[in-house]
Short mmCIF file of C-alpha atoms in Angstrom, two decimals:
data_model
loop_
_atom_site.label_atom_id
_atom_site.label_comp_id
_atom_site.label_asym_id
_atom_site.label_seq_id
_atom_site.Cartn_x
_atom_site.Cartn_y
_atom_site.Cartn_z
CA MET Y 1 -36.03 -9.60 25.75
CA THR Y 2 -34.17 -5.91 26.59
CA ARG Y 3 -30.72 -7.03 27.62
CA LEU Y 4 -31.56 -10.22 25.13
CA GLY Y 5 -27.98 -10.00 23.80
CA ALA Y 6 -26.05 -9.78 27.05
CA LEU Y 7 -27.61 -12.60 28.16
CA LEU Y 8 -27.27 -14.48 25.12
CA LEU Y 9 -23.50 -13.70 25.41
CA LEU Y 10 -23.49 -14.35 28.77
CA ALA Y 11 -24.55 -17.83 28.50
CA CYS Y 12 -22.12 -18.51 24.75
CA ALA Y 13 -19.30 -17.83 27.96
CA ALA Y 14 -20.65 -19.21 30.41
CA SER Y 15 -20.98 -22.84 28.85
CA GLY Y 16 -20.15 -24.57 24.62
CA CYS Y 17 -18.24 -21.34 23.12
CA ALA Y 18 -15.60 -20.75 25.92
CA ALA Y 19 -14.43 -23.95 24.78
CA GLU Y 20 -13.53 -22.64 21.17
CA GLU Y 21 -11.50 -19.94 22.95
CA ALA Y 22 -8.42 -21.02 21.43
CA GLU Y 23 -5.57 -18.71 21.03
CA ARG Y 24 -6.47 -18.79 17.28
CA ALA Y 25 -8.21 -16.23 14.00
CA ASP Y 26 -11.03 -17.71 13.74
CA PHE Y 27 -12.97 -18.49 16.42
CA PRO Y 28 -17.29 -19.02 16.59
CA LEU Y 29 -19.55 -16.50 17.61
CA PRO Y 30 -22.95 -16.85 19.33
CA ALA Y 31 -26.39 -15.81 17.56
CA PHE Y 32 -27.99 -13.20 18.57
CA GLY Y 33 -32.09 -12.76 19.11
CA SER Y 34 -33.57 -10.08 16.75
CA PRO Y 35 -34.46 -6.99 17.44
CA PRO Y 36 -36.46 -5.81 19.49
CA PRO Y 37 -39.64 -3.18 19.03
CA GLU Y 38 -37.87 -0.95 21.25
CA LEU Y 39 -34.02 0.56 21.94
CA ALA Y 40 -33.30 -0.88 25.46
CA SER Y 41 -31.42 2.85 26.66
CA GLY Y 42 -32.71 4.35 29.78
CA ARG Y 43 -35.45 1.27 29.54
CA ALA Y 44 -33.71 -0.22 32.74
CA PRO Y 45 -30.39 0.29 35.71
CA ILE Y 46 -27.34 -1.69 34.38
CA VAL Y 47 -26.57 -5.00 35.66
CA HIS Y 48 -23.03 -6.77 36.18
CA ILE Y 49 -22.58 -9.16 33.61
CA MET Y 50 -20.67 -12.12 33.82
CA PRO Y 51 -20.76 -11.62 37.68
CA ALA Y 52 -18.43 -15.52 37.84
CA GLN Y 53 -15.54 -13.38 36.51
CA PRO Y 54 -13.64 -10.99 37.74
CA GLY Y 55 -14.52 -7.41 37.70
CA THR Y 56 -18.11 -5.01 36.96
CA THR Y 57 -20.18 -3.55 34.83
CA PRO Y 58 -19.21 0.48 34.80
CA THR Y 59 -21.38 3.37 33.49
CA ILE Y 60 -20.34 4.72 29.89
CA GLU Y 61 -19.17 8.35 32.04
CA HIS Y 62 -20.58 10.88 30.16
CA PRO Y 63 -23.34 9.72 28.44
CA GLU Y 64 -24.67 12.27 26.48
CA ALA Y 65 -21.65 12.06 24.49
CA ILE Y 66 -22.76 8.22 23.13
CA ALA Y 67 -26.67 9.85 22.01
CA PRO Y 68 -26.09 10.45 18.51
CA LEU Y 69 -26.01 6.49 18.67
CA HIS Y 70 -29.46 5.69 20.33
CA ALA Y 71 -30.98 8.26 18.24
CA ALA Y 72 -29.43 6.12 14.51
CA LEU Y 73 -30.46 2.60 16.63
CA ALA Y 74 -34.01 4.00 16.84
CA ARG Y 75 -33.86 5.04 12.81
CA THR Y 76 -32.72 1.60 12.32
CA VAL Y 77 -35.73 0.07 14.51
CA ALA Y 78 -37.89 3.02 13.37
CA ASP Y 79 -36.72 3.26 9.61
CA GLY Y 80 -34.82 0.52 8.46
CA THR Y 81 -31.50 2.57 7.79
CA VAL Y 82 -27.90 2.06 8.84
CA THR Y 83 -26.41 2.60 11.82
CA ARG Y 84 -22.22 2.85 11.68
CA ILE Y 85 -19.68 2.82 14.07
CA THR Y 86 -16.21 3.78 13.31
CA HIS Y 87 -13.65 1.48 15.92
CA LEU Y 88 -9.77 3.15 15.97
CA GLY Y 89 -7.57 1.50 18.53
CA ASP Y 90 -4.56 0.09 18.33
CA SER Y 91 -3.90 -3.55 18.93
CA SER Y 92 -6.01 -3.99 21.94
CA ILE Y 93 -8.80 -3.75 18.83
CA GLY Y 94 -6.51 -6.21 16.92
CA MET Y 95 -6.85 -9.83 15.87
CA ASP Y 96 -11.43 -7.99 15.48
CA ASP Y 97 -11.56 -9.17 18.48
CA LEU Y 98 -13.31 -7.23 21.18
CA PRO Y 99 -15.25 -5.10 17.86
CA HIS Y 100 -16.21 -8.12 16.19
CA VAL Y 101 -17.93 -9.40 19.87
CA LEU Y 102 -19.25 -5.78 19.81
CA ARG Y 103 -20.80 -6.14 16.05
CA THR Y 104 -22.27 -9.37 16.85
CA ALA Y 105 -23.66 -8.36 19.22
CA PHE Y 106 -26.07 -5.26 17.93
CA GLN Y 107 -26.13 -6.81 14.77
CA GLY Y 108 -27.82 -9.33 15.65
CA ARG Y 109 -29.67 -6.79 18.01
CA PHE Y 110 -30.40 -4.15 15.12
CA GLY Y 111 -29.31 -6.34 12.06
CA ASP Y 112 -25.93 -6.83 9.87
CA ALA Y 113 -25.22 -4.30 7.57
CA GLY Y 114 -22.39 -5.48 6.15
CA PRO Y 115 -18.57 -5.87 7.00
CA GLY Y 116 -17.95 -1.92 6.57
CA PHE Y 117 -14.43 -0.75 6.04
CA VAL Y 118 -12.08 -3.44 5.16
CA LEU Y 119 -8.33 -2.87 4.18
CA LEU Y 120 -7.02 -3.59 0.61
CA GLN Y 121 -3.61 -5.76 2.64
CA PRO Y 122 -3.29 -6.73 6.36
CA HIS Y 123 -0.72 -4.37 7.87
CA SER Y 124 0.61 -6.85 9.75
CA SER Y 125 -0.55 -10.39 10.69
CA SER Y 126 -3.02 -9.01 14.09
CA TYR Y 127 -4.70 -7.04 11.51
CA ILE Y 128 -8.17 -9.10 10.52
CA ASN Y 129 -11.50 -8.61 9.64
CA ARG Y 130 -13.96 -11.78 11.00
CA THR Y 131 -16.85 -10.93 8.22
CA VAL Y 132 -14.08 -11.03 5.21
CA SER Y 133 -11.83 -13.41 3.17
CA LEU Y 134 -9.04 -11.10 2.33
CA ARG Y 135 -7.00 -12.16 0.04
CA ASN Y 136 -4.57 -10.30 -1.98
CA GLY Y 137 -2.05 -11.23 -5.03
CA PRO Y 138 0.47 -9.44 -6.60
CA GLU Y 139 0.70 -7.40 -3.87
CA TRP Y 140 0.53 -4.02 -3.75
CA GLU Y 141 4.48 -2.47 -3.77
CA GLN Y 142 4.11 0.06 -1.42
CA LEU Y 143 2.12 0.30 1.88
CA CYS Y 144 3.31 3.04 3.91
CA PHE Y 145 1.61 2.31 7.47
CA ILE Y 146 0.85 5.21 10.08
CA ILE Y 147 3.05 4.41 12.52
CA ARG Y 148 6.33 4.32 10.37
CA ARG Y 149 4.86 8.59 9.72
CA CYS Y 150 5.84 7.21 6.15
CA LEU Y 151 4.23 9.91 3.91
CA ALA Y 152 5.24 13.59 2.89
CA ASP Y 153 1.72 14.26 2.69
CA GLY Y 154 0.00 12.53 5.74
CA HIS Y 155 -2.57 11.07 3.54
CA TYR Y 156 -3.08 7.34 5.05
CA GLY Y 157 -7.00 7.30 4.68
CA LEU Y 158 -9.33 6.49 6.71
CA GLY Y 159 -7.07 3.08 8.33
CA GLY Y 160 -4.03 4.42 8.72
CA VAL Y 161 -2.58 2.19 6.28
CA SER Y 162 -1.67 3.54 1.99
CA PHE Y 163 -1.43 1.06 -0.88
CA SER Y 164 0.55 2.26 -3.97
CA SER Y 165 1.23 -0.04 -7.01
CA ARG Y 166 2.53 0.84 -10.45
CA GLY Y 167 0.62 -1.85 -11.72
CA GLY Y 168 -0.21 -6.07 -10.74
CA ALA Y 169 -1.59 -5.56 -7.29
CA ARG Y 170 -4.82 -7.43 -7.00
CA THR Y 171 -7.61 -7.05 -3.51
CA THR Y 172 -9.85 -10.07 -3.59
CA ILE Y 173 -12.40 -9.40 -0.56
CA THR Y 174 -15.80 -11.79 0.11
CA PRO Y 175 -17.70 -11.62 2.60
CA ARG Y 176 -18.26 -14.66 4.99
CA GLY Y 177 -20.21 -16.47 6.38
CA GLY Y 178 -23.13 -16.60 4.97
CA ARG Y 179 -23.61 -12.23 5.00
CA VAL Y 180 -24.90 -10.19 2.27
CA VAL Y 181 -23.96 -7.13 0.84
CA SER Y 182 -25.03 -4.98 -2.06
CA ARG Y 183 -23.06 -1.51 -2.35
CA ALA Y 184 -18.86 -1.11 -2.52
CA GLU Y 185 -17.57 1.85 -2.38
CA LEU Y 186 -13.80 2.14 -2.99
CA TRP Y 187 -12.05 4.47 -1.42
CA TYR Y 188 -8.70 5.53 -3.13
CA ALA Y 189 -6.48 9.04 -4.19
CA ALA Y 190 -5.80 10.56 -7.05
CA GLN Y 191 -2.75 12.40 -8.03
CA PRO Y 192 -1.03 13.87 -10.66
CA SER Y 193 0.83 10.34 -11.03
CA GLY Y 194 -2.40 8.62 -11.37
CA GLY Y 195 -2.21 5.39 -13.02
CA GLU Y 196 -5.55 3.48 -13.31
CA LEU Y 197 -7.49 0.60 -11.13
CA THR Y 198 -10.46 -1.84 -11.81
CA PHE Y 199 -13.36 -2.00 -9.07
CA ARG Y 200 -15.58 -5.36 -9.73
CA PHE Y 201 -18.08 -6.07 -7.30
CA GLY Y 202 -19.95 -9.08 -7.87
CA ASP Y 203 -19.79 -11.29 -11.63
CA ASP Y 204 -21.09 -7.67 -13.57
CA ARG Y 205 -20.19 -4.85 -11.53
CA GLU Y 206 -16.96 -3.06 -12.23
CA ALA Y 207 -15.40 0.35 -13.26
CA ARG Y 208 -12.60 1.05 -14.89
CA ILE Y 209 -10.76 4.44 -12.70
CA SER Y 210 -8.42 6.63 -13.09
CA THR Y 211 -6.45 7.96 -10.73
CA ARG Y 212 -4.49 10.82 -11.96
CA ALA Y 213 -5.31 14.65 -11.11
CA PRO Y 214 -3.25 17.76 -11.06
CA SER Y 215 -3.16 17.66 -7.37
CA LEU Y 216 -3.62 15.40 -4.93
CA GLU Y 217 -6.87 14.37 -3.83
CA ASP Y 218 -9.37 12.02 -2.06
CA ARG Y 219 -12.11 10.84 -4.28
CA TRP Y 220 -14.72 7.82 -4.07
CA HIS Y 221 -16.50 5.45 -6.53
CA VAL Y 222 -19.55 3.28 -5.85
CA LEU Y 223 -21.05 0.66 -6.98
CA GLU Y 224 -24.31 -1.17 -5.94
CA ARG Y 225 -26.21 -4.88 -6.94
CA GLU Y 226 -28.75 -6.96 -5.79
CA ALA Y 227 -28.09 -8.53 -1.88
CA GLY Y 228 -25.95 -11.27 -2.29
CA ALA Y 229 -23.09 -12.66 -0.29
CA HIS Y 230 -20.82 -10.61 -3.95
CA GLY Y 231 -16.97 -10.53 -3.86
CA VAL Y 232 -15.13 -7.62 -4.65
CA GLU Y 233 -11.90 -7.45 -6.61
CA VAL Y 234 -9.57 -4.05 -6.90
CA THR Y 235 -6.96 -4.03 -9.72
CA ALA Y 236 -3.74 -2.07 -10.23
CA THR Y 237 -3.83 -2.41 -13.72
CA GLY Y 238 -0.76 0.41 -14.33
CA GLY Y 239 -0.33 3.77 -16.75
CA GLY Y 240 0.76 5.72 -13.30
CA SER Y 241 0.88 4.58 -9.59
CA SER Y 242 -2.49 3.80 -8.45
CA ARG Y 243 -3.08 4.38 -4.64
CA ALA Y 244 -5.73 3.84 -2.81
CA PHE Y 245 -6.97 3.34 0.70
CA GLY Y 246 -9.44 0.28 1.23
CA VAL Y 247 -13.14 -0.52 0.63
CA VAL Y 248 -16.30 -0.09 2.49
CA LEU Y 249 -18.73 -2.63 2.26
CA GLU Y 250 -22.60 -2.45 2.64
CA THR Y 251 -26.26 -2.93 2.42
CA GLN Y 252 -29.17 -0.58 2.13
CA GLY Y 253 -30.12 -1.38 6.12
CA PRO Y 254 -31.86 -1.98 8.41
CA GLY Y 255 -28.67 -3.13 10.01
CA VAL Y 256 -25.44 -2.11 12.15
CA VAL Y 257 -21.81 -1.13 10.49
CA TRP Y 258 -18.85 -1.60 13.29
CA ASP Y 259 -15.77 -0.62 11.86
CA THR Y 260 -12.46 -1.59 12.95
CA LEU Y 261 -9.86 -0.10 12.22
CA SER Y 262 -6.40 -1.28 14.43
CA MET Y 263 -3.47 0.62 13.96
CA ILE Y 264 -0.95 -1.75 15.60
CA GLY Y 265 1.76 -0.58 17.80
CA ALA Y 266 0.39 3.12 17.92
CA PHE Y 267 1.05 5.58 20.42
CA THR Y 268 -2.58 8.61 20.95
CA HIS Y 269 0.14 11.58 19.38
CA ARG Y 270 0.92 9.12 15.68
CA ILE Y 271 -2.74 9.66 15.23
CA LEU Y 272 -1.65 13.29 15.01
CA VAL Y 273 0.99 12.53 11.90
CA HIS Y 274 -2.81 12.09 9.56
CA ASP Y 275 -2.95 15.27 7.87
CA GLU Y 276 -5.58 17.71 9.12
CA ALA Y 277 -7.64 18.03 6.70
CA HIS Y 278 -7.81 14.38 5.10
CA PHE Y 279 -8.50 12.99 8.12
CA ALA Y 280 -11.45 15.03 8.70
CA ALA Y 281 -12.62 14.52 5.41
CA GLN Y 282 -11.87 10.54 5.41
CA LEU Y 283 -14.07 10.57 8.60
CA ALA Y 284 -16.79 12.57 7.74
CA HIS Y 285 -17.26 11.09 4.57
CA ARG Y 286 -17.47 7.49 6.32
CA ASP Y 287 -20.72 10.09 8.59
CA PRO Y 288 -20.43 7.31 11.30
CA ASP Y 289 -23.18 7.45 13.99
CA LEU Y 290 -20.68 6.90 16.69
CA VAL Y 291 -16.25 7.47 16.70
CA VAL Y 292 -14.84 4.45 19.64
CA LEU Y 293 -11.55 4.81 20.47
CA SER Y 294 -8.66 2.14 22.36
CA TYR Y 295 -5.69 3.73 22.77
CA GLY Y 296 -3.48 4.41 25.22
CA GLY Y 297 -1.82 1.27 25.46
CA ASN Y 298 1.72 1.83 23.85
CA ASP Y 299 1.72 5.11 25.83
CA LEU Y 300 2.68 3.63 29.29
CA ARG Y 301 6.29 2.42 28.52
CA ARG Y 302 6.18 6.26 27.57
CA VAL Y 303 4.69 7.10 31.03
CA SER Y 304 6.35 4.83 32.96
CA GLY Y 305 9.26 5.78 31.43
CA GLY Y 306 9.37 9.42 31.87
CA ILE Y 307 8.75 10.92 28.06
CA VAL Y 308 5.34 11.93 29.11
CA ASP Y 309 3.22 13.28 32.04
CA GLU Y 310 -0.23 12.41 32.40
CA ALA Y 311 -0.39 16.18 31.65
CA GLY Y 312 1.02 16.02 28.18
CA LEU Y 313 -0.69 12.07 27.59
CA SER Y 314 -3.58 13.75 28.23
CA ASP Y 315 -3.44 16.80 26.13
CA GLU Y 316 -2.31 14.45 23.22
CA THR Y 317 -5.54 12.21 23.86
CA PHE Y 318 -7.49 15.76 22.93
CA ARG Y 319 -5.90 16.92 20.59
CA LEU Y 320 -6.87 13.68 18.96
CA LEU Y 321 -10.59 13.68 19.96
CA ASP Y 322 -10.40 17.36 18.87
CA ARG Y 323 -9.84 16.46 15.39
CA VAL Y 324 -12.64 14.10 15.83
CA ARG Y 325 -15.01 16.22 17.08
CA ARG Y 326 -14.33 18.57 14.70
CA ALA Y 327 -14.26 16.24 11.81
CA VAL Y 328 -18.18 14.18 12.76
CA PRO Y 329 -19.42 16.98 15.19
CA ASP Y 330 -23.09 14.75 14.78
CA ALA Y 331 -21.30 11.54 16.27
CA GLY Y 332 -21.39 10.49 19.37
CA CYS Y 333 -17.70 9.53 20.63
CA LEU Y 334 -16.44 7.01 23.07
CA VAL Y 335 -13.41 6.67 24.77
CA LEU Y 336 -12.48 3.11 25.59
CA GLY Y 337 -10.20 3.84 28.54
CA ILE Y 338 -6.94 1.06 28.46
CA ILE Y 339 -7.21 -2.36 30.04
CA ASP Y 340 -4.61 -2.93 33.23
CA HIS Y 341 -1.31 -4.47 31.88
CA GLU Y 342 1.07 -5.81 33.16
CA ARG Y 343 3.54 -5.01 30.79
CA SER Y 344 3.26 -2.53 27.27
CA GLY Y 345 6.95 -3.42 24.84
CA ALA Y 346 9.37 -4.42 26.79
CA ARG Y 347 8.69 -2.19 29.94
CA SER Y 348 7.13 -3.72 33.19
CA ILE Y 349 4.40 -1.55 33.83
CA ALA Y 350 3.33 -0.65 37.88
CA PRO Y 351 -0.59 -0.24 38.22
CA GLU Y 352 -0.20 3.47 39.59
CA PHE Y 353 0.82 4.18 35.74
CA VAL Y 354 -1.73 2.38 34.97
CA GLU Y 355 -3.92 4.98 37.25
CA VAL Y 356 -1.97 7.19 35.36
CA VAL Y 357 -3.22 6.57 31.50
CA VAL Y 358 -6.45 5.85 32.59
CA SER Y 359 -6.84 9.35 34.36
CA ALA Y 360 -5.72 10.74 31.46
CA GLN Y 361 -8.10 9.83 29.38
CA ARG Y 362 -10.86 10.35 31.59
CA ALA Y 363 -9.58 13.82 31.56
CA ALA Y 364 -8.93 14.57 27.50
CA ALA Y 365 -12.61 12.72 27.08
CA GLU Y 366 -14.43 15.27 29.72
CA ARG Y 367 -13.03 18.29 27.69
CA ALA Y 368 -13.99 16.99 24.40
CA GLY Y 369 -17.00 16.29 25.21
CA CYS Y 370 -16.38 12.38 24.36
CA GLY Y 371 -17.99 9.70 27.05
CA PHE Y 372 -15.40 7.69 28.51
CA TRP Y 373 -15.79 3.93 29.77
CA ASP Y 374 -13.27 2.39 31.94
CA ASN Y 375 -12.01 -0.93 31.45
CA ALA Y 376 -9.79 -0.96 33.25
CA ALA Y 377 -12.27 -1.04 35.55
CA ALA Y 378 -14.43 -3.53 34.07
CA MET Y 379 -11.13 -6.13 34.68
CA GLY Y 380 -11.67 -5.40 38.54
CA GLY Y 381 -9.28 -1.56 39.17
CA ALA Y 382 -4.95 -1.59 38.03
CA GLY Y 383 -3.15 -4.73 39.85
CA SER Y 384 -6.12 -7.12 38.13
CA PHE Y 385 -4.46 -8.60 35.11
CA THR Y 386 -2.88 -11.28 37.20
CA GLU Y 387 -5.87 -12.85 38.47
CA TRP Y 388 -7.38 -12.53 34.77
CA ARG Y 389 -3.66 -14.26 32.85
CA GLN Y 390 -4.31 -16.73 36.02
CA ARG Y 391 -8.16 -17.52 34.36
CA GLY Y 392 -7.04 -17.80 30.53
CA LEU Y 393 -8.64 -14.24 30.06
CA ALA Y 394 -5.51 -12.21 29.25
CA ALA Y 395 -2.54 -13.48 27.73
CA ALA Y 396 0.70 -14.38 29.08
CA ASP Y 397 2.37 -11.67 27.09
CA GLY Y 398 1.31 -9.37 29.76
CA LYS Y 399 -0.56 -6.55 27.20
CA HIS Y 400 -3.33 -8.52 25.92
CA LEU Y 401 -6.51 -9.61 26.66
CA THR Y 402 -7.17 -13.68 24.85
CA PRO Y 403 -10.55 -14.09 23.50
CA ARG Y 404 -12.44 -15.44 26.28
CA GLY Y 405 -11.23 -12.30 28.59
CA ARG Y 406 -12.73 -9.79 25.17
CA ARG Y 407 -15.88 -11.39 25.21
CA VAL Y 408 -16.05 -10.65 28.55
CA ILE Y 409 -15.76 -7.43 28.64
CA GLY Y 410 -17.36 -6.84 25.07
CA ALA Y 411 -20.89 -7.98 26.79
CA ARG Y 412 -19.80 -5.38 29.90
CA LEU Y 413 -19.64 -2.73 27.39
CA PHE Y 414 -22.91 -3.67 25.41
CA GLU Y 415 -24.49 -3.95 28.32
CA ALA Y 416 -23.27 -0.09 29.66
CA ILE Y 417 -23.66 0.99 26.09
CA MET Y 418 -27.42 0.08 25.93
CA TYR Y 419 -28.19 0.86 29.13
CA ALA Y 420 -26.15 4.99 28.97
CA GLY Y 421 -28.79 7.93 29.65
#
C-alpha cells in the first residue's frame, strides 16, 4: 500500500492507458488509491520503477531540502490541511504533462485540494492547466510574457505573465472532471491608472474591485463559498487600465495543490528580470511547501554556442534559487535537472553539453541548499534520447518527451520524492 500511487501509475503506463498516449493536449490519467494512514518517507527503500523502460530511478540528492514537503503532507493526513507545491519551469513542463502526472499521484494519495494557480490567458499554445477549462473573449489587449522583457517595472506576476485591459476583456475558468472548489483568489496589480475588475465565483459571489492606487502594488481578492464545481469569471470593466496575473482555485482541504507555471522558451537567467521584491512577494503570498524548478533546456544552446560556460550557468541558476530561498525560507526546494537532448532551438546538442548543464544545475542546487533530481540519469544518461525517441517516449524534435515518456519520468520522480530521506 505504501507505493500504491507509483504502482498504479506503472500499471497505467504498461497497459491500457498507453493507448491514449497520442500527442494531443488532453489525455486521461489513472485514478489513484485513497490516502494511506502513514507517509511513505523513510518506510522503505526506493525501487526502480518501470524496469521495462530505459533508464533508472535516481534518488533525490540532498533529500533534507524537501523535508518541508513531507512535514506538510503529514499535516494533511493528520489535520486535513492543504499542501502546496509550486512548479516553475520552461517547456519541460509545457502542456501540463509532467506536473499533471505528479498532481494526479499526490492528489490521489492525499486528496484533491484544487487546480491551484491558473493564468488568465494562454501565453503560448503550450500553456494549459489540465484541471480546468480556460476561455477568453474578448481577450486581454496587452499580454506581457517575461521572456520578452516587455515591462520596465518587472512586475510579471508569479506565472511570468501580466495581463492588461482598458475594458471588455473577460476570462472564464471552469473546473474539469467533476473537481470542486470552495475558494477563489484573484491576483492583480493596483496602479495610478487602474480601472475596475469584476470578479465572480459561481452564481452568487461577486466583487467589483478598483485597481486604482497611488503607486504600483500587488493585491489579492478572495471569494469563498460552499464546495462545488463553481466557475470563475474575471472581467475588465473599464475606468482605466486593469492589470492582473491569474486566479488561484482551491478547496479547504485535505489535499494537495500542484501549481504549473510554465514559461515556454525561458532561459534560466530570464526569470531574474522579475523585480526582485515583487517576485518575493508573489511567491511568499502563495506560501508553498515545496518549490520545484525545471529550467535549463533552452540554456543548452547558450552552452553549446559558447555564450555561457558551466560556471556562468551555475551562477545564474544559483541566483534564481537564492531568490526563491530568501522569498520562502521555510519551503522545500527541488531542482529537476534537464532531460537528455539531441537539439536545443535549432542547434544540435552533443551529450557532453547535456552533462555540462546537469553539472551546473547540481552544483547550484547544492550551493543554494536545494534538492536535486537527475532527469537525464532517469532516462539512462546523456545520449539516451535516441532510444527514448525510438520507443515513443521522446519527441521527434529532439527536445521534449512525449506524454508517455513524461509518465515514465513522473512515476520515477514520484517514487523518489515519496522515499526521500
